[in-house]
Amino acid sequence: MHNPPFPNESTTLQLAGPVGALDVAVDLPKADVPAQPVVAVICHPLSTEGGSLHNKVVTMVGTTLRELGIATVRFNFRSVGTSAGEFDHGVGEQDDLKAVVAWVREQRPDATLWLAGFSFGAFVSLRAAAELQPQVLVSIAPPAGRWDFDGVQPPANWLVIQGEADEIVDPQAVYNWLDSLGAPHELVRMPETSHFFHRKLIDLRGAVLHGVKGWLPNPESATA
């Protein structure tokens, strides 16, 4: 299949992935916000547990970044929705992410790449960061202790958001892992917040807004 051009309005489409078509949703910046020269690709949580590009944390992150003037790309990993293929424990999913990023960079060569991921999506985006070299990485509830993070190389602009009442990812395991990495990062600990940010999505929005605003190419134009 031939990949479509980057759309000039928010829409859904399909891209050619490593094992077949991938579902993609592109959302352009809010109309009343100056557009930033940034495209953010956002990765969803665990495919085998119902994770998809429609996950509420993923969509909130996308909405928040659009408020800052960023175009966002959400996509379904292989085996999710109508994306082809079978679940591949994060290995093939990295290839899916790389295929989406390659399309973004081909279509928007002047744009800066940001990556974001929630839970399993945080694992996949962290694993791919060394090769993809995003300018900014946002990791929400990265599942340290549940997946193999050995050798990850996050960028210097790295925001980590962790709920302190997370019932799936052990918060202390995340904090210990961050300390062991010794990599620069901004950590936001959200008290009384579960893994899926129940009743805390507005707080998550604030954490993302304040966490990444200073990394925008044109921070003075951001109005959020």
PDB file of N, CA and C in Angstrom, residues 96-137:
ATOM      1  N   ASP A  96       6.675  -1.001  14.625  1.00  0.00           N
ATOM      2  CA  ASP A  96       5.484  -0.242  14.242  1.00  0.00           C
ATOM      3  C   ASP A  96       5.711   1.248  14.489  1.00  0.00           C
ATOM      4  N   LEU A  97       6.227   1.569  15.679  1.00  0.00           N
ATOM      5  CA  LEU A  97       6.512   2.962  16.009  1.00  0.00           C
ATOM      6  C   LEU A  97       7.509   3.560  15.028  1.00  0.00           C
ATOM      7  N   LYS A  98       8.541   2.819  14.708  1.00  0.00           N
ATOM      8  CA  LYS A  98       9.557   3.326  13.775  1.00  0.00           C
ATOM      9  C   LYS A  98       8.962   3.591  12.393  1.00  0.00           C
ATOM     10  N   ALA A  99       8.019   2.755  11.978  1.00  0.00           N
ATOM     11  CA  ALA A  99       7.373   2.962  10.677  1.00  0.00           C
ATOM     12  C   ALA A  99       6.545   4.248  10.684  1.00  0.00           C
ATOM     13  N   VAL A 100       5.833   4.487  11.772  1.00  0.00           N
ATOM     14  CA  VAL A 100       5.030   5.709  11.879  1.00  0.00           C
ATOM     15  C   VAL A 100       5.940   6.936  11.899  1.00  0.00           C
ATOM     16  N   VAL A 101       7.013   6.861  12.660  1.00  0.00           N
ATOM     17  CA  VAL A 101       7.948   7.988  12.732  1.00  0.00           C
ATOM     18  C   VAL A 101       8.605   8.242  11.377  1.00  0.00           C
ATOM     19  N   ALA A 102       8.942   7.189  10.658  1.00  0.00           N
ATOM     20  CA  ALA A 102       9.543   7.363   9.331  1.00  0.00           C
ATOM     21  C   ALA A 102       8.593   8.118   8.407  1.00  0.00           C
ATOM     22  N   TRP A 103       7.306   7.795   8.480  1.00  0.00           N
ATOM     23  CA  TRP A 103       6.308   8.510   7.674  1.00  0.00           C
ATOM     24  C   TRP A 103       6.233   9.971   8.085  1.00  0.00           C
ATOM     25  N   VAL A 104       6.195  10.222   9.393  1.00  0.00           N
ATOM     26  CA  VAL A 104       6.138  11.601   9.876  1.00  0.00           C
ATOM     27  C   VAL A 104       7.339  12.392   9.379  1.00  0.00           C
ATOM     28  N   ARG A 105       8.517  11.801   9.486  1.00  0.00           N
ATOM     29  CA  ARG A 105       9.730  12.522   9.092  1.00  0.00           C
ATOM     30  C   ARG A 105       9.808  12.723   7.575  1.00  0.00           C
ATOM     31  N   GLU A 106       9.271  11.777   6.819  1.00  0.00           N
ATOM     32  CA  GLU A 106       9.224  11.951   5.364  1.00  0.00           C
ATOM     33  C   GLU A 106       8.269  13.069   4.971  1.00  0.00           C
ATOM     34  N   GLN A 107       7.125  13.091   5.639  1.00  0.00           N
ATOM     35  CA  GLN A 107       6.075  14.042   5.277  1.00  0.00           C
ATOM     36  C   GLN A 107       6.271  15.423   5.908  1.00  0.00           C
ATOM     37  N   ARG A 108       6.885  15.452   7.070  1.00  0.00           N
ATOM     38  CA  ARG A 108       7.091  16.715   7.790  1.00  0.00           C
ATOM     39  C   ARG A 108       8.573  16.858   8.155  1.00  0.00           C
ATOM     40  N   PRO A 109       9.449  16.976   7.158  1.00  0.00           N
ATOM     41  CA  PRO A 109      10.892  16.964   7.424  1.00  0.00           C
ATOM     42  C   PRO A 109      11.378  18.144   8.249  1.00  0.00           C
ATOM     43  N   ASP A 110      10.624  19.225   8.274  1.00  0.00           N
ATOM     44  CA  ASP A 110      11.046  20.404   9.034  1.00  0.00           C
ATOM     45  C   ASP A 110      10.528  20.391  10.469  1.00  0.00           C
ATOM     46  N   ALA A 111       9.737  19.386  10.823  1.00  0.00           N
ATOM     47  CA  ALA A 111       9.157  19.328  12.166  1.00  0.00           C
ATOM     48  C   ALA A 111      10.071  18.565  13.121  1.00  0.00           C
ATOM     49  N   THR A 112      10.059  18.984  14.364  1.00  0.00           N
ATOM     50  CA  THR A 112      10.773  18.288  15.427  1.00  0.00           C
ATOM     51  C   THR A 112       9.921  17.122  15.914  1.00  0.00           C
ATOM     52  N   LEU A 113      10.560  15.994  16.199  1.00  0.00           N
ATOM     53  CA  LEU A 113       9.842  14.819  16.688  1.00  0.00           C
ATOM     54  C   LEU A 113       9.805  14.795  18.205  1.00  0.00           C
ATOM     55  N   TRP A 114       8.603  14.637  18.761  1.00  0.00           N
ATOM     56  CA  TRP A 114       8.405  14.319  20.162  1.00  0.00           C
ATOM     57  C   TRP A 114       7.771  12.929  20.232  1.00  0.00           C
ATOM     58  N   LEU A 115       8.084  12.198  21.281  1.00  0.00           N
ATOM     59  CA  LEU A 115       7.442  10.912  21.542  1.00  0.00           C
ATOM     60  C   LEU A 115       6.789  10.948  22.912  1.00  0.00           C
ATOM     61  N   ALA A 116       5.666  10.245  23.033  1.00  0.00           N
ATOM     62  CA  ALA A 116       5.004  10.073  24.328  1.00  0.00           C
ATOM     63  C   ALA A 116       4.466   8.659  24.397  1.00  0.00           C
ATOM     64  N   GLY A 117       4.391   8.117  25.609  1.00  0.00           N
ATOM     65  CA  GLY A 117       3.846   6.775  25.768  1.00  0.00           C
ATOM     66  C   GLY A 117       3.287   6.587  27.158  1.00  0.00           C
ATOM     67  N   PHE A 118       2.248   5.791  27.235  1.00  0.00           N
ATOM     68  CA  PHE A 118       1.599   5.463  28.501  1.00  0.00           C
ATOM     69  C   PHE A 118       1.753   3.976  28.769  1.00  0.00           C
ATOM     70  N   SER A 119       2.327   3.636  29.922  1.00  0.00           N
ATOM     71  CA  SER A 119       2.474   2.256  30.381  1.00  0.00           C
ATOM     72  C   SER A 119       3.279   1.440  29.351  1.00  0.00           C
ATOM     73  N   PHE A 120       2.709   0.407  28.754  1.00  0.00           N
ATOM     74  CA  PHE A 120       3.417  -0.355  27.727  1.00  0.00           C
ATOM     75  C   PHE A 120       3.920   0.563  26.619  1.00  0.00           C
ATOM     76  N   GLY A 121       3.142   1.584  26.280  1.00  0.00           N
ATOM     77  CA  GLY A 121       3.576   2.552  25.275  1.00  0.00           C
ATOM     78  C   GLY A 121       4.794   3.335  25.714  1.00  0.00           C
ATOM     79  N   ALA A 122       4.918   3.570  27.032  1.00  0.00           N
ATOM     80  CA  ALA A 122       6.122   4.221  27.552  1.00  0.00           C
ATOM     81  C   ALA A 122       7.334   3.310  27.374  1.00  0.00           C
ATOM     82  N   PHE A 123       7.129   2.010  27.604  1.00  0.00           N
ATOM     83  CA  PHE A 123       8.206   1.039  27.395  1.00  0.00           C
ATOM     84  C   PHE A 123       8.647   1.031  25.936  1.00  0.00           C
ATOM     85  N   VAL A 124       7.701   0.943  25.021  1.00  0.00           N
ATOM     86  CA  VAL A 124       8.037   0.862  23.598  1.00  0.00           C
ATOM     87  C   VAL A 124       8.770   2.131  23.145  1.00  0.00           C
ATOM     88  N   SER A 125       8.260   3.293  23.536  1.00  0.00           N
ATOM     89  CA  SER A 125       8.889   4.542  23.097  1.00  0.00           C
ATOM     90  C   SER A 125      10.259   4.730  23.727  1.00  0.00           C
ATOM     91  N   LEU A 126      10.440   4.304  24.974  1.00  0.00           N
ATOM     92  CA  LEU A 126      11.764   4.370  25.594  1.00  0.00           C
ATOM     93  C   LEU A 126      12.744   3.437  24.895  1.00  0.00           C
ATOM     94  N   ARG A 127      12.281   2.240  24.548  1.00  0.00           N
ATOM     95  CA  ARG A 127      13.142   1.278  23.871  1.00  0.00           C
ATOM     96  C   ARG A 127      13.604   1.795  22.510  1.00  0.00           C
ATOM     97  N   ALA A 128      12.737   2.551  21.837  1.00  0.00           N
ATOM     98  CA  ALA A 128      13.048   3.042  20.493  1.00  0.00           C
ATOM     99  C   ALA A 128      13.740   4.399  20.502  1.00  0.00           C
ATOM    100  N   ALA A 129      13.839   5.034  21.667  1.00  0.00           N
ATOM    101  CA  ALA A 129      14.323   6.414  21.720  1.00  0.00           C
ATOM    102  C   ALA A 129      15.758   6.566  21.232  1.00  0.00           C
ATOM    103  N   ALA A 130      16.628   5.596  21.541  1.00  0.00           N
ATOM    104  CA  ALA A 130      18.027   5.713  21.133  1.00  0.00           C
ATOM    105  C   ALA A 130      18.148   5.808  19.613  1.00  0.00           C
ATOM    106  N   GLU A 131      17.341   5.039  18.911  1.00  0.00           N
ATOM    107  CA  GLU A 131      17.393   5.068  17.451  1.00  0.00           C
ATOM    108  C   GLU A 131      16.648   6.265  16.872  1.00  0.00           C
ATOM    109  N   LEU A 132      15.485   6.585  17.442  1.00  0.00           N
ATOM    110  CA  LEU A 132      14.641   7.628  16.864  1.00  0.00           C
ATOM    111  C   LEU A 132      15.072   9.034  17.256  1.00  0.00           C
ATOM    112  N   GLN A 133      15.768   9.179  18.367  1.00  0.00           N
ATOM    113  CA  GLN A 133      16.301  10.481  18.796  1.00  0.00           C
ATOM    114  C   GLN A 133      15.237  11.579  18.844  1.00  0.00           C
ATOM    115  N   PRO A 134      14.171  11.383  19.620  1.00  0.00           N
ATOM    116  CA  PRO A 134      13.199  12.464  19.768  1.00  0.00           C
ATOM    117  C   PRO A 134      13.801  13.631  20.534  1.00  0.00           C
ATOM    118  N   GLN A 135      13.276  14.821  20.279  1.00  0.00           N
ATOM    119  CA  GLN A 135      13.766  15.986  21.010  1.00  0.00           C
ATOM    120  C   GLN A 135      13.196  16.013  22.429  1.00  0.00           C
ATOM    121  N   VAL A 136      11.989  15.453  22.583  1.00  0.00           N
ATOM    122  CA  VAL A 136      11.314  15.361  23.879  1.00  0.00           C
ATOM    123  C   VAL A 136      10.685  13.980  23.993  1.00  0.00           C
ATOM    124  N   LEU A 137      10.713  13.430  25.203  1.00  0.00           N
ATOM    125  CA  LEU A 137      10.052  12.154  25.485  1.00  0.00           C
ATOM    126  C   LEU A 137       9.203  12.323  26.737  1.00  0.00           C
TER     127      LEU A 137
END
